[in-house]
Amino acid sequence: DSGVTQTPKHLITATGQRVTLRCSPRSGDLSVYWYQQSLDQGLQFLIQYYNGEERAKGNILERFSAQQFPDLHSELNLSSLELGDSALYFCASSRGGPSYEQYFGPGTRLTVT
Amino acid sequence: AQSVAQPEDQVNVAEGNPLTVKCTYSVSGNPYLFWYVQYPNRGLQFLLKYITGDNLVKGSYGFEAEFNKSQTSFHLKKPSALVSDSALYFCALARNAGNNRKLIWGLGTSLAVNP
């Protein structure tokens, strides 16, 4: 158990809908990262927050947004969902800077029908 | 620009034999290098990292990796493979100074250990 929790574990929704994925980092970790993993695109970094502020952006679509709250939990919002958004979404946390390893949650499997 | 490459999509090895999963990198300045493992339907797990110091880094589950600056490589090794080592392995790179210190991920190498 990494200490990172993600909810829900599975999510099935229709095209055009909006969903929110939630992540609670390990105790003491200030950084939260979001990743998308699909068979055709591999592991894609989406966005990083550090202590409530956006720190780095990856291949995140404009339809996707995220935030980190004062209690350090984070939410990833996916809107106007398309079939191609079906994937595993992982949250990870770390102490802070790039020298620290990341600890991954179990993931949310999103299926868009 | 920094990049990391895992030149083999898949590695097959017999149980009990040594295994190597390759990773090469390109970065201006000194790197931070990481290995992660992903078992089926699970999140990634941290195995080991190179930050500075000894070029041979030891990690979880008997894995080790050697940082080779001249060859810009950070290959993952284990002296004797187990069937339970079968998983997807990711190498990752970050710069240790300057701007753009985002972690860059390799595409992953699928390791199959045959009994």
PDB file of C-alpha atoms in Angstrom:
ATOM      1  CA  ASP A   1       0.000   0.000   0.000  1.00  0.00           C
ATOM      2  CA  SER A   2       1.547   3.289  -1.187  1.00  0.00           C
ATOM      3  CA  GLY A   3      -0.521   5.488   1.117  1.00  0.00           C
ATOM      4  CA  VAL A   4      -2.061   7.307  -1.853  1.00  0.00           C
ATOM      5  CA  THR A   5      -5.790   6.828  -2.211  1.00  0.00           C
ATOM      6  CA  GLN A   6      -7.920   7.380  -5.284  1.00  0.00           C
ATOM      7  CA  THR A   7     -11.657   7.314  -5.736  1.00  0.00           C
ATOM      8  CA  PRO A   8     -13.588   5.953  -7.447  1.00  0.00           C
ATOM      9  CA  LYS A   9     -11.862   2.770  -8.515  1.00  0.00           C
ATOM     10  CA  HIS A  10     -14.014   2.365 -11.610  1.00  0.00           C
ATOM     11  CA  LEU A  11     -16.135   4.839 -13.511  1.00  0.00           C
ATOM     12  CA  ILE A  12     -18.370   4.218 -16.496  1.00  0.00           C
ATOM     13  CA  THR A  13     -19.953   7.181 -18.185  1.00  0.00           C
ATOM     14  CA  ALA A  14     -21.262   8.353 -21.541  1.00  0.00           C
ATOM     15  CA  THR A  15     -19.682  10.628 -24.127  1.00  0.00           C
ATOM     16  CA  GLY A  16     -20.188  14.309 -23.435  1.00  0.00           C
ATOM     17  CA  GLN A  17     -20.394  13.852 -19.689  1.00  0.00           C
ATOM     18  CA  ARG A  18     -18.185  15.298 -16.957  1.00  0.00           C
ATOM     19  CA  VAL A  19     -16.509  13.359 -14.155  1.00  0.00           C
ATOM     20  CA  THR A  20     -14.335  14.160 -11.154  1.00  0.00           C
ATOM     21  CA  LEU A  21     -11.550  11.933  -9.933  1.00  0.00           C
ATOM     22  CA  ARG A  22     -10.240  12.361  -6.416  1.00  0.00           C
ATOM     23  CA  CYS A  23      -6.829  11.760  -4.903  1.00  0.00           C
ATOM     24  CA  SER A  24      -5.497  11.914  -1.355  1.00  0.00           C
ATOM     25  CA  PRO A  25      -1.691  12.029  -1.137  1.00  0.00           C
ATOM     26  CA  ARG A  26       0.524  10.289   1.376  1.00  0.00           C
ATOM     27  CA  SER A  27       0.740  12.019   4.706  1.00  0.00           C
ATOM     28  CA  GLY A  28       3.376  14.766   4.509  1.00  0.00           C
ATOM     29  CA  ASP A  29       3.594  14.846   0.721  1.00  0.00           C
ATOM     30  CA  LEU A  30       3.108  18.282  -0.810  1.00  0.00           C
ATOM     31  CA  SER A  31       3.243  17.386  -4.497  1.00  0.00           C
ATOM     32  CA  VAL A  32       0.472  15.660  -6.408  1.00  0.00           C
ATOM     33  CA  TYR A  33       0.799  14.419  -9.972  1.00  0.00           C
ATOM     34  CA  TRP A  34      -1.844  13.176 -12.398  1.00  0.00           C
ATOM     35  CA  TYR A  35      -1.163  10.657 -15.151  1.00  0.00           C
ATOM     36  CA  GLN A  36      -3.187   9.014 -17.886  1.00  0.00           C
ATOM     37  CA  GLN A  37      -2.314   5.503 -19.021  1.00  0.00           C
ATOM     38  CA  SER A  38      -3.792   3.912 -22.101  1.00  0.00           C
ATOM     39  CA  LEU A  39      -2.716   1.017 -24.277  1.00  0.00           C
ATOM     40  CA  ASP A  40      -2.025   3.151 -27.333  1.00  0.00           C
ATOM     41  CA  GLN A  41      -0.364   6.149 -25.657  1.00  0.00           C
ATOM     42  CA  GLY A  42       1.403   4.636 -22.691  1.00  0.00           C
ATOM     43  CA  LEU A  43       1.943   6.681 -19.522  1.00  0.00           C
ATOM     44  CA  GLN A  44       1.252  10.376 -20.054  1.00  0.00           C
ATOM     45  CA  PHE A  45       2.002  13.030 -17.454  1.00  0.00           C
ATOM     46  CA  LEU A  46      -0.912  15.447 -17.174  1.00  0.00           C
ATOM     47  CA  ILE A  47      -0.219  17.982 -14.428  1.00  0.00           C
ATOM     48  CA  GLN A  48       1.549  18.558 -11.107  1.00  0.00           C
ATOM     49  CA  TYR A  49       0.528  20.605  -8.084  1.00  0.00           C
ATOM     50  CA  TYR A  50       2.757  21.592  -5.208  1.00  0.00           C
ATOM     51  CA  ASN A  51       1.190  22.835  -2.003  1.00  0.00           C
ATOM     52  CA  GLY A  52      -1.884  24.100  -3.789  1.00  0.00           C
ATOM     53  CA  GLU A  53      -0.223  25.686  -6.791  1.00  0.00           C
ATOM     54  CA  GLU A  54       0.215  24.372 -10.297  1.00  0.00           C
ATOM     55  CA  ARG A  55       3.893  23.464 -10.766  1.00  0.00           C
ATOM     56  CA  ALA A  56       4.159  21.709 -14.127  1.00  0.00           C
ATOM     57  CA  LYS A  57       1.932  20.868 -17.037  1.00  0.00           C
ATOM     58  CA  GLY A  58       2.192  17.963 -19.403  1.00  0.00           C
ATOM     59  CA  ASN A  59      -0.111  16.685 -22.109  1.00  0.00           C
ATOM     60  CA  ILE A  60      -3.305  17.832 -20.471  1.00  0.00           C
ATOM     61  CA  LEU A  61      -6.229  18.611 -22.737  1.00  0.00           C
ATOM     62  CA  GLU A  62      -8.138  21.864 -22.354  1.00  0.00           C
ATOM     63  CA  ARG A  63     -11.226  19.782 -21.474  1.00  0.00           C
ATOM     64  CA  PHE A  64      -9.367  18.552 -18.394  1.00  0.00           C
ATOM     65  CA  SER A  65      -8.613  20.597 -15.299  1.00  0.00           C
ATOM     66  CA  ALA A  66      -7.265  19.907 -11.850  1.00  0.00           C
ATOM     67  CA  GLN A  67      -6.792  21.566  -8.515  1.00  0.00           C
ATOM     68  CA  GLN A  68      -5.183  20.904  -5.166  1.00  0.00           C
ATOM     69  CA  PHE A  69      -7.047  21.955  -2.070  1.00  0.00           C
ATOM     70  CA  PRO A  70      -5.701  23.377   1.224  1.00  0.00           C
ATOM     71  CA  ASP A  71      -5.835  19.909   2.812  1.00  0.00           C
ATOM     72  CA  LEU A  72      -3.617  18.780  -0.128  1.00  0.00           C
ATOM     73  CA  HIS A  73      -6.096  16.421  -1.702  1.00  0.00           C
ATOM     74  CA  SER A  74      -6.521  16.882  -5.426  1.00  0.00           C
ATOM     75  CA  GLU A  75      -9.268  16.507  -7.987  1.00  0.00           C
ATOM     76  CA  LEU A  76      -9.023  15.945 -11.707  1.00  0.00           C
ATOM     77  CA  ASN A  77     -12.033  17.112 -13.696  1.00  0.00           C
ATOM     78  CA  LEU A  78     -12.662  15.637 -17.121  1.00  0.00           C
ATOM     79  CA  SER A  79     -15.391  17.207 -19.223  1.00  0.00           C
ATOM     80  CA  SER A  80     -16.999  16.711 -22.642  1.00  0.00           C
ATOM     81  CA  LEU A  81     -15.760  13.172 -22.465  1.00  0.00           C
ATOM     82  CA  GLU A  82     -14.854  11.306 -25.624  1.00  0.00           C
ATOM     83  CA  LEU A  83     -14.377   7.604 -26.261  1.00  0.00           C
ATOM     84  CA  GLY A  84     -10.631   8.194 -26.456  1.00  0.00           C
ATOM     85  CA  ASP A  85     -10.559   9.419 -22.873  1.00  0.00           C
ATOM     86  CA  SER A  86     -11.118   5.865 -21.680  1.00  0.00           C
ATOM     87  CA  ALA A  87      -7.977   5.038 -19.719  1.00  0.00           C
ATOM     88  CA  LEU A  88      -6.461   4.444 -16.332  1.00  0.00           C
ATOM     89  CA  TYR A  89      -5.885   7.680 -14.434  1.00  0.00           C
ATOM     90  CA  PHE A  90      -3.233   7.613 -11.758  1.00  0.00           C
ATOM     91  CA  CYS A  91      -2.459  10.049  -9.032  1.00  0.00           C
ATOM     92  CA  ALA A  92       0.967  10.110  -7.429  1.00  0.00           C
ATOM     93  CA  SER A  93       2.442  12.111  -4.591  1.00  0.00           C
ATOM     94  CA  SER A  94       5.923  13.022  -3.432  1.00  0.00           C
ATOM     95  CA  ARG A  95       7.655  15.147  -0.813  1.00  0.00           C
ATOM     96  CA  GLY A  96       8.337  17.901  -3.313  1.00  0.00           C
ATOM     97  CA  GLY A  97      11.078  18.445  -5.844  1.00  0.00           C
ATOM     98  CA  PRO A  98      12.359  16.309  -8.712  1.00  0.00           C
ATOM     99  CA  SER A  99      14.806  14.308  -6.582  1.00  0.00           C
ATOM    100  CA  TYR A 100      11.978  12.720  -4.633  1.00  0.00           C
ATOM    101  CA  GLU A 101      10.372   9.498  -5.753  1.00  0.00           C
ATOM    102  CA  GLN A 102       6.670   9.412  -6.493  1.00  0.00           C
ATOM    103  CA  TYR A 103       4.197   7.111  -4.823  1.00  0.00           C
ATOM    104  CA  PHE A 104       1.300   6.034  -6.986  1.00  0.00           C
ATOM    105  CA  GLY A 105      -2.283   5.359  -6.099  1.00  0.00           C
ATOM    106  CA  PRO A 106      -4.173   2.318  -7.401  1.00  0.00           C
ATOM    107  CA  GLY A 107      -5.750   4.309 -10.212  1.00  0.00           C
ATOM    108  CA  THR A 108      -9.235   5.063 -11.503  1.00  0.00           C
ATOM    109  CA  ARG A 109     -10.328   3.109 -14.551  1.00  0.00           C
ATOM    110  CA  LEU A 110     -12.523   5.353 -16.693  1.00  0.00           C
ATOM    111  CA  THR A 111     -14.663   3.853 -19.403  1.00  0.00           C
ATOM    112  CA  VAL A 112     -16.484   6.215 -21.742  1.00  0.00           C
ATOM    113  CA  THR A 113     -19.274   4.592 -23.747  1.00  0.00           C
TER     114      THR A 113
ATOM    115  CA  ALA B   1      15.978  18.873 -24.629  1.00  0.00           C
ATOM    116  CA  GLN B   2      16.008  16.047 -22.179  1.00  0.00           C
ATOM    117  CA  SER B   3      14.822  12.598 -23.123  1.00  0.00           C
ATOM    118  CA  VAL B   4      14.850   9.041 -21.900  1.00  0.00           C
ATOM    119  CA  ALA B   5      14.749   5.910 -24.008  1.00  0.00           C
ATOM    120  CA  GLN B   6      14.033   2.301 -23.226  1.00  0.00           C
ATOM    121  CA  PRO B   7      15.237   0.625 -26.397  1.00  0.00           C
ATOM    122  CA  GLU B   8      13.513  -2.719 -25.794  1.00  0.00           C
ATOM    123  CA  ASP B   9       9.725  -3.035 -25.737  1.00  0.00           C
ATOM    124  CA  GLN B  10      10.007  -6.515 -24.292  1.00  0.00           C
ATOM    125  CA  VAL B  11      12.656  -8.569 -22.537  1.00  0.00           C
ATOM    126  CA  ASN B  12      12.378 -12.304 -22.019  1.00  0.00           C
ATOM    127  CA  VAL B  13      14.550 -14.157 -19.545  1.00  0.00           C
ATOM    128  CA  ALA B  14      14.516 -17.582 -17.927  1.00  0.00           C
ATOM    129  CA  GLU B  15      13.948 -17.848 -14.204  1.00  0.00           C
ATOM    130  CA  GLY B  16      17.240 -17.904 -12.339  1.00  0.00           C
ATOM    131  CA  ASN B  17      19.129 -16.077 -15.079  1.00  0.00           C
ATOM    132  CA  PRO B  18      20.379 -12.523 -14.692  1.00  0.00           C
ATOM    133  CA  LEU B  19      18.180  -9.830 -16.150  1.00  0.00           C
ATOM    134  CA  THR B  20      18.916  -6.404 -17.592  1.00  0.00           C
ATOM    135  CA  VAL B  21      16.402  -3.754 -18.600  1.00  0.00           C
ATOM    136  CA  LYS B  22      18.037  -0.925 -20.506  1.00  0.00           C
ATOM    137  CA  CYS B  23      17.613   2.810 -20.162  1.00  0.00           C
ATOM    138  CA  THR B  24      19.532   5.603 -21.853  1.00  0.00           C
ATOM    139  CA  TYR B  25      19.068   9.300 -21.348  1.00  0.00           C
ATOM    140  CA  SER B  26      19.930  12.694 -22.698  1.00  0.00           C
ATOM    141  CA  VAL B  27      20.072  15.791 -20.505  1.00  0.00           C
ATOM    142  CA  SER B  28      22.061  18.970 -20.172  1.00  0.00           C
ATOM    143  CA  GLY B  29      23.617  18.944 -16.749  1.00  0.00           C
ATOM    144  CA  ASN B  30      23.360  16.220 -14.178  1.00  0.00           C
ATOM    145  CA  PRO B  31      20.381  13.901 -14.022  1.00  0.00           C
ATOM    146  CA  TYR B  32      18.122  12.391 -11.453  1.00  0.00           C
ATOM    147  CA  LEU B  33      17.215   8.892 -12.661  1.00  0.00           C
ATOM    148  CA  PHE B  34      14.506   6.552 -11.427  1.00  0.00           C
ATOM    149  CA  TRP B  35      13.162   3.061 -12.028  1.00  0.00           C
ATOM    150  CA  TYR B  36       9.564   2.111 -11.375  1.00  0.00           C
ATOM    151  CA  VAL B  37       7.723  -1.191 -11.783  1.00  0.00           C
ATOM    152  CA  GLN B  38       4.077  -1.742 -12.627  1.00  0.00           C
ATOM    153  CA  TYR B  39       2.380  -5.058 -11.979  1.00  0.00           C
ATOM    154  CA  PRO B  40      -0.843  -5.816 -13.888  1.00  0.00           C
ATOM    155  CA  ASN B  41      -3.770  -3.611 -12.897  1.00  0.00           C
ATOM    156  CA  ARG B  42      -1.701  -1.789 -10.272  1.00  0.00           C
ATOM    157  CA  GLY B  43      -0.126   1.611  -9.901  1.00  0.00           C
ATOM    158  CA  LEU B  44       3.577   2.119 -10.445  1.00  0.00           C
ATOM    159  CA  GLN B  45       5.936   1.322  -7.581  1.00  0.00           C
ATOM    160  CA  PHE B  46       9.252   3.049  -6.971  1.00  0.00           C
ATOM    161  CA  LEU B  47      12.255   0.686  -7.211  1.00  0.00           C
ATOM    162  CA  LEU B  48      15.347   2.856  -6.938  1.00  0.00           C
ATOM    163  CA  LYS B  49      16.892   6.178  -7.867  1.00  0.00           C
ATOM    164  CA  TYR B  50      20.212   7.802  -8.648  1.00  0.00           C
ATOM    165  CA  ILE B  51      20.678  11.296  -7.286  1.00  0.00           C
ATOM    166  CA  THR B  52      24.410  11.588  -6.683  1.00  0.00           C
ATOM    167  CA  GLY B  53      27.252   9.569  -5.231  1.00  0.00           C
ATOM    168  CA  ASP B  54      27.846   5.877  -5.881  1.00  0.00           C
ATOM    169  CA  ASN B  55      27.156   4.844  -9.433  1.00  0.00           C
ATOM    170  CA  LEU B  56      25.728   1.509  -8.298  1.00  0.00           C
ATOM    171  CA  VAL B  57      22.348   1.966  -6.712  1.00  0.00           C
ATOM    172  CA  LYS B  58      20.543  -0.800  -4.851  1.00  0.00           C
ATOM    173  CA  GLY B  59      16.776  -0.886  -4.585  1.00  0.00           C
ATOM    174  CA  SER B  60      13.759  -2.962  -3.705  1.00  0.00           C
ATOM    175  CA  TYR B  61      13.262  -6.671  -4.447  1.00  0.00           C
ATOM    176  CA  GLY B  62      16.970  -7.285  -5.147  1.00  0.00           C
ATOM    177  CA  PHE B  63      17.165  -4.877  -8.073  1.00  0.00           C
ATOM    178  CA  GLU B  64      20.102  -2.605  -8.718  1.00  0.00           C
ATOM    179  CA  ALA B  65      21.058  -0.100 -11.393  1.00  0.00           C
ATOM    180  CA  GLU B  66      24.326   1.339 -12.572  1.00  0.00           C
ATOM    181  CA  PHE B  67      24.643   4.985 -13.504  1.00  0.00           C
ATOM    182  CA  ASN B  68      27.101   5.340 -16.375  1.00  0.00           C
ATOM    183  CA  LYS B  69      27.727   8.969 -17.236  1.00  0.00           C
ATOM    184  CA  SER B  70      29.978   8.334 -20.227  1.00  0.00           C
ATOM    185  CA  GLN B  71      27.430   6.023 -21.842  1.00  0.00           C
ATOM    186  CA  THR B  72      24.454   8.057 -20.538  1.00  0.00           C
ATOM    187  CA  SER B  73      22.837   4.867 -19.333  1.00  0.00           C
ATOM    188  CA  PHE B  74      21.043   3.664 -16.228  1.00  0.00           C
ATOM    189  CA  HIS B  75      20.358  -0.031 -16.797  1.00  0.00           C
ATOM    190  CA  LEU B  76      18.309  -2.010 -14.287  1.00  0.00           C
ATOM    191  CA  LYS B  77      19.734  -5.359 -13.257  1.00  0.00           C
ATOM    192  CA  LYS B  78      19.015  -8.344 -11.076  1.00  0.00           C
ATOM    193  CA  PRO B  79      21.377 -11.304 -10.627  1.00  0.00           C
ATOM    194  CA  SER B  80      18.681 -13.980 -10.610  1.00  0.00           C
ATOM    195  CA  ALA B  81      15.238 -13.373 -12.106  1.00  0.00           C
ATOM    196  CA  LEU B  82      12.003 -14.615 -10.536  1.00  0.00           C
ATOM    197  CA  VAL B  83       8.736 -15.344 -12.310  1.00  0.00           C
ATOM    198  CA  SER B  84       7.184 -12.751  -9.992  1.00  0.00           C
ATOM    199  CA  ASP B  85       9.467 -10.090 -11.535  1.00  0.00           C
ATOM    200  CA  SER B  86       7.334 -10.230 -14.686  1.00  0.00           C
ATOM    201  CA  ALA B  87       5.942  -6.718 -15.012  1.00  0.00           C
ATOM    202  CA  LEU B  88       6.245  -3.433 -16.872  1.00  0.00           C
ATOM    203  CA  TYR B  89       9.331  -1.385 -16.001  1.00  0.00           C
ATOM    204  CA  PHE B  90       9.654   2.365 -16.471  1.00  0.00           C
ATOM    205  CA  CYS B  91      12.773   4.510 -16.431  1.00  0.00           C
ATOM    206  CA  ALA B  92      12.362   8.229 -15.660  1.00  0.00           C
ATOM    207  CA  LEU B  93      14.639  11.272 -15.781  1.00  0.00           C
ATOM    208  CA  ALA B  94      14.685  14.767 -14.319  1.00  0.00           C
ATOM    209  CA  ARG B  95      17.215  17.544 -14.368  1.00  0.00           C
ATOM    210  CA  ASN B  96      18.790  18.363 -11.030  1.00  0.00           C
ATOM    211  CA  ALA B  97      19.097  22.087 -11.674  1.00  0.00           C
ATOM    212  CA  GLY B  98      17.687  24.914 -13.716  1.00  0.00           C
ATOM    213  CA  ASN B  99      14.271  25.272 -15.223  1.00  0.00           C
ATOM    214  CA  ASN B 100      12.034  22.552 -16.608  1.00  0.00           C
ATOM    215  CA  ARG B 101      12.703  19.921 -13.968  1.00  0.00           C
ATOM    216  CA  LYS B 102       9.661  17.937 -14.936  1.00  0.00           C
ATOM    217  CA  LEU B 103      10.043  14.172 -14.799  1.00  0.00           C
ATOM    218  CA  ILE B 104      10.352  12.580 -18.240  1.00  0.00           C
ATOM    219  CA  TRP B 105       9.168   8.972 -18.563  1.00  0.00           C
ATOM    220  CA  GLY B 106      10.328   6.203 -20.833  1.00  0.00           C
ATOM    221  CA  LEU B 107       7.749   4.181 -22.739  1.00  0.00           C
ATOM    222  CA  GLY B 108       8.264   1.131 -20.571  1.00  0.00           C
ATOM    223  CA  THR B 109       9.753  -2.323 -21.056  1.00  0.00           C
ATOM    224  CA  SER B 110       7.691  -5.430 -20.512  1.00  0.00           C
ATOM    225  CA  LEU B 111       9.711  -8.086 -18.702  1.00  0.00           C
ATOM    226  CA  ALA B 112       8.638 -11.708 -18.974  1.00  0.00           C
ATOM    227  CA  VAL B 113      10.399 -14.238 -16.774  1.00  0.00           C
ATOM    228  CA  ASN B 114       9.768 -17.764 -17.947  1.00  0.00           C
ATOM    229  CA  PRO B 115       9.740 -20.679 -15.487  1.00  0.00           C
TER     230      PRO B 115
END
